[in-house]
PDB file of C-alpha atoms and ligand atoms in Angstrom:
ATOM      1  CA  MET A  11     184.953 -26.280  94.359  1.00 70.00           C
ATOM      2  CA  GLY A  12     185.385 -24.808  97.857  1.00 96.00           C
ATOM      3  CA  ALA A  13     188.188 -27.204  98.736  1.00 98.00           C
ATOM      4  CA  LEU A  14     190.075 -26.426  95.538  1.00 98.00           C
ATOM      5  CA  ILE A  15     189.872 -22.675  96.130  1.00 98.00           C
ATOM      6  CA  GLU A  16     190.916 -23.161  99.752  1.00 98.00           C
ATOM      7  CA  ALA A  17     193.927 -25.158  98.560  1.00 99.00           C
ATOM      8  CA  ALA A  18     194.896 -22.392  96.112  1.00 99.00           C
ATOM      9  CA  LEU A  19     194.564 -19.735  98.821  1.00 98.00           C
ATOM     10  CA  ARG A  20     196.695 -21.822 101.193  1.00 98.00           C
ATOM     11  CA  ALA A  21     199.345 -22.464  98.531  1.00 99.00           C
ATOM     12  CA  ARG A  22     199.465 -18.723  97.904  1.00 99.00           C
ATOM     13  CA  GLU A  23     200.815 -18.233 101.423  1.00 98.00           C
ATOM     14  CA  ASN A  24     203.974 -20.108 100.351  1.00 98.00           C
ATOM     15  CA  ALA A  25     204.668 -17.791  97.405  1.00 99.00           C
ATOM     16  CA  HIS A  26     208.257 -16.599  97.100  1.00 99.00           C
ATOM     17  CA  ALA A  27     207.565 -13.134  95.714  1.00 98.00           C
ATOM     18  CA  PRO A  28     210.069 -10.711  97.302  1.00 98.00           C
ATOM     19  CA  TYR A  29     210.408  -8.663  94.081  1.00 98.00           C
ATOM     20  CA  SER A  30     206.830  -8.168  92.908  1.00 98.00           C
ATOM     21  CA  LYS A  31     205.183  -8.809  96.313  1.00 98.00           C
ATOM     22  CA  PHE A  32     202.400 -10.297  94.168  1.00 98.00           C
ATOM     23  CA  LYS A  33     201.528 -13.675  95.664  1.00 99.00           C
ATOM     24  CA  VAL A  34     199.668 -16.278  93.633  1.00 99.00           C
ATOM     25  CA  GLY A  35     198.478 -19.771  94.513  1.00 99.00           C
ATOM     26  CA  ALA A  36     197.156 -22.532  92.279  1.00 99.00           C
ATOM     27  CA  ALA A  37     195.432 -25.853  92.941  1.00 99.00           C
ATOM     28  CA  LEU A  38     195.031 -28.418  90.161  1.00 99.00           C
ATOM     29  CA  GLU A  39     192.611 -31.318  90.591  1.00 98.00           C
ATOM     30  CA  ASP A  40     193.467 -34.512  88.751  1.00 98.00           C
ATOM     31  CA  GLU A  41     191.034 -37.180  87.545  1.00 98.00           C
ATOM     32  CA  THR A  42     191.322 -39.099  90.817  1.00 98.00           C
ATOM     33  CA  GLY A  43     190.420 -36.022  92.876  1.00 98.00           C
ATOM     34  CA  ARG A  44     193.961 -35.453  94.107  1.00 98.00           C
ATOM     35  CA  ILE A  45     194.901 -31.797  94.454  1.00 98.00           C
ATOM     36  CA  HIS A  46     198.327 -30.584  93.300  1.00 99.00           C
ATOM     37  CA  THR A  47     199.238 -27.118  94.517  1.00 99.00           C
ATOM     38  CA  GLY A  48     201.704 -24.472  93.400  1.00 99.00           C
ATOM     39  CA  CYS A  49     202.782 -20.919  94.196  1.00 99.00           C
ATOM     40  CA  ASN A  50     204.854 -18.428  92.263  1.00 99.00           C
ATOM     41  CA  VAL A  51     208.586 -18.724  92.841  1.00 99.00           C
ATOM     42  CA  GLU A  52     210.509 -15.598  91.869  1.00 98.00           C
ATOM     43  CA  ASN A  53     214.196 -15.188  91.158  1.00 98.00           C
ATOM     44  CA  ALA A  54     216.624 -12.255  91.428  1.00 98.00           C
ATOM     45  CA  THR A  55     217.108 -12.471  87.660  1.00 98.00           C
ATOM     46  CA  TYR A  56     213.337 -11.820  87.374  1.00 98.00           C
ATOM     47  CA  GLY A  57     213.141 -13.762  84.096  1.00 97.00           C
ATOM     48  CA  LEU A  58     213.547 -17.139  85.781  1.00 98.00           C
ATOM     49  CA  THR A  59     210.421 -16.612  87.853  1.00 98.00           C
ATOM     50  CA  VAL A  60     207.879 -19.425  87.557  1.00 98.00           C
ATOM     51  CA  CYS A  61     204.160 -18.805  88.001  1.00 99.00           C
ATOM     52  CA  ALA A  62     201.965 -20.665  90.471  1.00 99.00           C
ATOM     53  CA  GLU A  63     200.026 -22.436  87.711  1.00 99.00           C
ATOM     54  CA  ARG A  64     203.121 -23.888  86.068  1.00 99.00           C
ATOM     55  CA  VAL A  65     204.530 -25.022  89.409  1.00 99.00           C
ATOM     56  CA  ALA A  66     201.245 -26.870  90.074  1.00 99.00           C
ATOM     57  CA  VAL A  67     201.207 -28.483  86.615  1.00 99.00           C
ATOM     58  CA  PHE A  68     204.848 -29.568  86.738  1.00 98.00           C
ATOM     59  CA  LYS A  69     204.502 -30.924  90.270  1.00 98.00           C
ATOM     60  CA  ALA A  70     201.456 -32.924  89.168  1.00 98.00           C
ATOM     61  CA  ILE A  71     203.146 -34.287  86.049  1.00 98.00           C
ATOM     62  CA  SER A  72     206.233 -35.252  88.036  1.00 98.00           C
ATOM     63  CA  GLU A  73     204.007 -37.192  90.447  1.00 98.00           C
ATOM     64  CA  GLY A  74     202.555 -39.207  87.564  1.00 98.00           C
ATOM     65  CA  ALA A  75     199.199 -37.450  87.175  1.00 98.00           C
ATOM     66  CA  ARG A  76     198.114 -37.159  83.545  1.00 98.00           C
ATOM     67  CA  LYS A  77     194.442 -36.135  83.403  1.00 98.00           C
ATOM     68  CA  PHE A  78     192.983 -33.067  85.061  1.00 98.00           C
ATOM     69  CA  ARG A  79     189.532 -31.701  85.834  1.00 98.00           C
ATOM     70  CA  ARG A  80     190.053 -28.089  86.897  1.00 98.00           C
ATOM     71  CA  ILE A  81     192.429 -25.545  88.330  1.00 99.00           C
ATOM     72  CA  ALA A  82     191.868 -22.778  90.863  1.00 99.00           C
ATOM     73  CA  VAL A  83     194.062 -19.662  90.769  1.00 99.00           C
ATOM     74  CA  ALA A  84     194.116 -17.305  93.763  1.00 99.00           C
ATOM     75  CA  ALA A  85     195.547 -13.811  94.078  1.00 99.00           C
ATOM     76  CA  ASP A  86     194.663 -10.801  96.222  1.00 98.00           C
ATOM     77  CA  THR A  87     193.104  -8.635  93.514  1.00 98.00           C
ATOM     78  CA  ASP A  88     189.554  -7.314  93.174  1.00 98.00           C
ATOM     79  CA  ALA A  89     189.654  -7.847  89.406  1.00 98.00           C
ATOM     80  CA  LEU A  90     190.341 -11.573  89.553  1.00 98.00           C
ATOM     81  CA  THR A  91     193.802 -12.571  88.279  1.00 98.00           C
ATOM     82  CA  PRO A  92     193.811 -14.865  85.224  1.00 98.00           C
ATOM     83  CA  PRO A  93     196.711 -17.122  84.158  1.00 98.00           C
ATOM     84  CA  CYS A  94     199.415 -15.414  82.068  1.00 98.00           C
ATOM     85  CA  GLY A  95     199.942 -16.342  78.430  1.00 98.00           C
ATOM     86  CA  ALA A  96     202.793 -18.770  79.118  1.00 98.00           C
ATOM     87  CA  CYS A  97     200.686 -20.594  81.700  1.00 98.00           C
ATOM     88  CA  ARG A  98     197.736 -20.824  79.303  1.00 98.00           C
ATOM     89  CA  GLN A  99     200.005 -22.590  76.806  1.00 98.00           C
ATOM     90  CA  ILE A 100     201.262 -25.034  79.446  1.00 98.00           C
ATOM     91  CA  LEU A 101     197.742 -25.642  80.779  1.00 98.00           C
ATOM     92  CA  TRP A 102     196.524 -26.373  77.243  1.00 98.00           C
ATOM     93  CA  GLU A 103     199.355 -28.860  76.698  1.00 98.00           C
ATOM     94  CA  PHE A 104     198.632 -30.900  79.805  1.00 98.00           C
ATOM     95  CA  CYS A 105     195.017 -30.194  80.698  1.00 98.00           C
ATOM     96  CA  GLY A 106     193.210 -29.265  77.474  1.00 98.00           C
ATOM     97  CA  ASP A 107     189.964 -27.356  77.840  1.00 98.00           C
ATOM     98  CA  ILE A 108     189.691 -27.507  81.648  1.00 98.00           C
ATOM     99  CA  GLU A 109     187.690 -25.334  83.989  1.00 98.00           C
ATOM    100  CA  VAL A 110     189.689 -22.395  85.341  1.00 99.00           C
ATOM    101  CA  ILE A 111     188.381 -21.006  88.635  1.00 98.00           C
ATOM    102  CA  LEU A 112     189.665 -17.568  89.610  1.00 99.00           C
ATOM    103  CA  ALA A 113     189.421 -16.512  93.249  1.00 98.00           C
ATOM    104  CA  ASN A 114     190.497 -13.907  95.766  1.00 98.00           C
ATOM    105  CA  PRO A 115     190.698 -14.046  99.574  1.00 98.00           C
ATOM    106  CA  ARG A 116     187.420 -12.119  99.970  1.00 98.00           C
ATOM    107  CA  GLY A 117     185.291 -14.872  98.461  1.00 98.00           C
ATOM    108  CA  LYS A 118     184.975 -13.512  94.929  1.00 98.00           C
ATOM    109  CA  THR A 119     185.163 -16.250  92.283  1.00 98.00           C
ATOM    110  CA  GLU A 120     184.632 -16.704  88.570  1.00 98.00           C
ATOM    111  CA  THR A 121     184.684 -19.902  86.529  1.00 98.00           C
ATOM    112  CA  LEU A 122     185.916 -19.904  82.940  1.00 98.00           C
ATOM    113  CA  ARG A 123     186.993 -22.488  80.404  1.00 98.00           C
ATOM    114  CA  LEU A 124     190.566 -22.520  79.154  1.00 98.00           C
ATOM    115  CA  ARG A 125     189.262 -22.557  75.565  1.00 98.00           C
ATOM    116  CA  ASP A 126     187.741 -19.108  76.134  1.00 98.00           C
ATOM    117  CA  LEU A 127     190.892 -17.737  77.757  1.00 98.00           C
ATOM    118  CA  PHE A 128     193.081 -19.275  75.063  1.00 98.00           C
ATOM    119  CA  PRO A 129     191.339 -19.482  71.701  1.00 98.00           C
ATOM    120  CA  ARG A 130     193.117 -21.079  68.729  1.00 97.00           C
ATOM    121  CA  PRO A 131     196.022 -22.593  70.666  1.00 98.00           C
ATOM    122  CA  PHE A 132     199.124 -24.049  69.053  1.00 97.00           C
ATOM    123  CA  ASP A 133     199.536 -27.683  70.066  1.00 97.00           C
ATOM    124  CA  ALA A 134     200.762 -31.089  68.945  1.00 97.00           C
ATOM    125  CA  SER A 135     197.971 -31.363  66.391  1.00 97.00           C
ATOM    126  CA  TYR A 136     199.990 -28.993  64.156  1.00 98.00           C
ATOM    127  CA  LEU A 137     203.233 -31.003  64.330  1.00 98.00           C
TER     128      LEU A 137
HETATM  129  N1  LIG B  16     202.045 -14.762  88.475  1.00 63.20           N
HETATM  130  C1  LIG B  16     201.569 -16.015  88.708  1.00 63.20           C
HETATM  131  O1  LIG B  16     202.161 -16.777  89.488  1.00 63.20           O
HETATM  132  N2  LIG B  16     200.448 -16.412  88.066  1.00 63.20           N
HETATM  133  C2  LIG B  16     199.666 -15.593  87.312  1.00 63.20           C
HETATM  134  O2  LIG B  16     198.625 -16.033  86.850  1.00 63.20           O
HETATM  135  C3  LIG B  16     200.068 -14.195  87.074  1.00 63.20           C
HETATM  136  C4  LIG B  16     201.437 -13.835  87.538  1.00 63.20           C
HETATM  137  C5  LIG B  16     203.219 -14.308  89.235  1.00 63.20           C
HETATM  138  C6  LIG B  16     204.496 -14.157  88.472  1.00 63.20           C
HETATM  139  C7  LIG B  16     205.232 -13.144  89.326  1.00 63.20           C
HETATM  140  O3  LIG B  16     205.882 -13.815  90.389  1.00 63.20           O
HETATM  141  C8  LIG B  16     204.144 -12.280  89.917  1.00 63.20           C
HETATM  142  O4  LIG B  16     202.946 -13.021  89.783  1.00 63.20           O
HETATM  143  C9  LIG B  16     203.977 -10.923  89.237  1.00 63.20           C
HETATM  144  O5  LIG B  16     203.878 -11.075  87.854  1.00 63.20           O
END
């Protein structure tokens, strides 16, 4: 778990967040143990901003990874930052009920399950 949090904290340093100044890092571990990282990438239009979690998921998918164990999300907040609603939907699509580890740079962590953060999700089972 330490290595995954470290990877999320390191990825956070690459955040492109000139508008919000709110830097987020994510680290997604696949079934082979490989870690796929992401950071938030903002845009002057604001609305085209992509969160750290989605960058990590899309990078992983584009590299061929398909099964995931857990994701760490790091931001510099005392009340640990959870994934936004859009990211919960994307995480559910590709990762199902994974472990979500929240962390900050001062060593505070909390581990949750996506199912608890995102009860009654819409997914392909309804199509
Ligand atoms: N953000 C993330 O990257 N992940 C989250 O879990 C919460 C929000 C980003 C989006 C935006 O760049 C900034 O944080 C402020 O909302």
